Amino acid sequence: MKSYSGIGLRHPHYSAVLAGESKVGWFEVISENFMDTEGRPLHILEKVRENFPIGTHGVSLNIGSPDPINLPYLKKLKALIKRIEPYVVSDHLCWGGTEGKNWHDLLPLPMTEHTIEHVVQKIKQVQDILGQRIALENISTYLLFKEDEMPEWEFTKRIIEEADCYLLLDVNNIYVNSFNHGFDAKNFVREIPAYRVVQYHLAGHSNLETFLFDTHDHEIIDPVWELFEFTVNQIGPRPFIIERDDHIPELNVIEAEARRAEQIIEKVIKPSRGRNEQAELSVHQSV
Amino acid sequence: MNKRNFPSIKAFDQGIREYPVIPESLFKQPPQGNIDERFSIYGTGYSVRSREAMEEMFVVLPKLMGDKLWQELRIAYTLAYRSTSHNIADVGLKLPNYIRDEGFEERWAEMAELEVLAMKSFHAKRGFTLTLDDFSKISEDVRFKFQAATILFSSGFNCAAAWLNRDIKELELVPEYSIIFRKDFSVDIRILSENEFEFLNHLQTGASLGEALDRLKKQPNAEEFSQWIRTSFENNYFSELRRDS
């Protein structure tokens, strides 16, 4: 079993995964797809969980919304966590609706001191209720607010540090945003505190010429692979998943991408293994 | 401007609601392209996602309505009802009520209702499965607890027949009685006689076996009754047997 490589568990692959045809090390599931069901989806998830670690990845935490924390939602999420015991619980650094209504979208936040204060306080509440740290993912965005007071990497870093939560670093989203807003993707990665990163996402996107659209319906392009290699070099190896939500191909096609990512990690680890072990030793000694 | 009120988020939210009117003043000019084309991703996103979710929930209804009428209905519904659920899959739950409230034909409302119930059955909690040993314990005073996935449905149209036979092109005005149930994890529907429907309905609302039979307008013969009970067990309608004592 490869320890780092994972894919998003999607309906078309259920039978292949249950038949033991998958070669990845873990799966990520969309939390909301399993929070309201006691039928086949949950049964499948429990079967998969018997053999694989699972990460739950939400899309409706709505952490940046002006709305207060949605307690019934968190109660259901907590029940799912208790049932599945995921290795990581994640959602997105975004908002998705106001006044109790949901656009079912990952919408950009104004990157301001006021937003940081608000989001940090909400993350702390969520973590208190769930009794554990969560990871938040950097999202793809298409527009920036005039009122933004800082770049995305600073906004992201401040929130995860001040809220004491983890970061799910989506490498494709960094690439998409760097194109859409004209910044240096590598600089974004350099600014991220490595010890906060618990997971990577890799995905394809659509090129609409004047901007990139994060569609998860294409293969990963070479510049994103290159950015992934840079990221692993900079931050270190972490569990990752290949996301595919539309035009979902056969399992072996997605797993080929997972193998490529695994190879990149192996390439990075090998020459630096001695250095990493030395660093790890230093940490233990200082504790 | 009071930042505590999150004016940018609220203006963005309003922008999606009022799309294609775009709140341009909120945003920086992008390095390439323009605000309009980029905001369209947000402005059209809900419509795209709710269409996908509704087409997963409603499979038979769109075929019976025809694409033009279905799209008109779907778009009007999407504009009228904003999701309050954390799950996009729930977005079509209020469609049957909307069809009735807006004066669309009742047959569409009943077909939509059947498909909503089929989805609820699919996700319902699974109770115990009764065995043949339980079958032998049946007596007149026994009461049945139904599986959450077992749902009785009566309609003035042949909705269940259309669900079962996708070649049916039109809903006809004909009284129909059916039961939605789940075997293992697959939802199925059986069309019932009015008498069997009433019998199961009495059982589901708490009557004992004897009481349910007594309340029927027409008593089944022994063979018919035995068939009802056998089919109920085979199709896993019940999760528990109880006796008053």
JSON list of C-alpha atoms in Angstrom, two decimals, chain B residues 51 55 58-75 108:
[
{"chain": "B", "resi": 51, "resn": "ARG", "atom": "CA", "xyz": [-29.81, 21.16, -12.43]},
{"chain": "B", "resi": 55, "resn": "GLU", "atom": "CA", "xyz": [-31.64, 15.40, -12.77]},
{"chain": "B", "resi": 58, "resn": "PHE", "atom": "CA", "xyz": [-35.94, 13.14, -11.05]},
{"chain": "B", "resi": 59, "resn": "VAL", "atom": "CA", "xyz": [-35.35, 10.59, -13.78]},
{"chain": "B", "resi": 60, "resn": "VAL", "atom": "CA", "xyz": [-38.87, 9.67, -14.89]},
{"chain": "B", "resi": 61, "resn": "LEU", "atom": "CA", "xyz": [-40.55, 13.07, -14.55]},
{"chain": "B", "resi": 62, "resn": "PRO", "atom": "CA", "xyz": [-38.38, 14.88, -17.16]},
{"chain": "B", "resi": 63, "resn": "LYS", "atom": "CA", "xyz": [-39.03, 12.10, -19.69]},
{"chain": "B", "resi": 64, "resn": "LEU", "atom": "CA", "xyz": [-42.78, 12.30, -19.19]},
{"chain": "B", "resi": 65, "resn": "MET", "atom": "CA", "xyz": [-42.91, 16.11, -19.25]},
{"chain": "B", "resi": 66, "resn": "GLY", "atom": "CA", "xyz": [-40.64, 16.47, -22.27]},
{"chain": "B", "resi": 67, "resn": "ASP", "atom": "CA", "xyz": [-37.46, 18.50, -22.17]},
{"chain": "B", "resi": 68, "resn": "LYS", "atom": "CA", "xyz": [-38.99, 21.92, -22.88]},
{"chain": "B", "resi": 69, "resn": "LEU", "atom": "CA", "xyz": [-41.59, 21.82, -20.12]},
{"chain": "B", "resi": 70, "resn": "TRP", "atom": "CA", "xyz": [-39.19, 20.16, -17.68]},
{"chain": "B", "resi": 71, "resn": "GLN", "atom": "CA", "xyz": [-36.55, 22.87, -18.22]},
{"chain": "B", "resi": 72, "resn": "GLU", "atom": "CA", "xyz": [-39.17, 25.60, -17.77]},
{"chain": "B", "resi": 73, "resn": "LEU", "atom": "CA", "xyz": [-40.32, 24.01, -14.53]},
{"chain": "B", "resi": 74, "resn": "ARG", "atom": "CA", "xyz": [-36.80, 23.38, -13.28]},
{"chain": "B", "resi": 75, "resn": "ILE", "atom": "CA", "xyz": [-35.60, 26.91, -13.97]},
{"chain": "B", "resi": 108, "resn": "TRP", "atom": "CA", "xyz": [-46.51, 16.05, -12.51]}
]
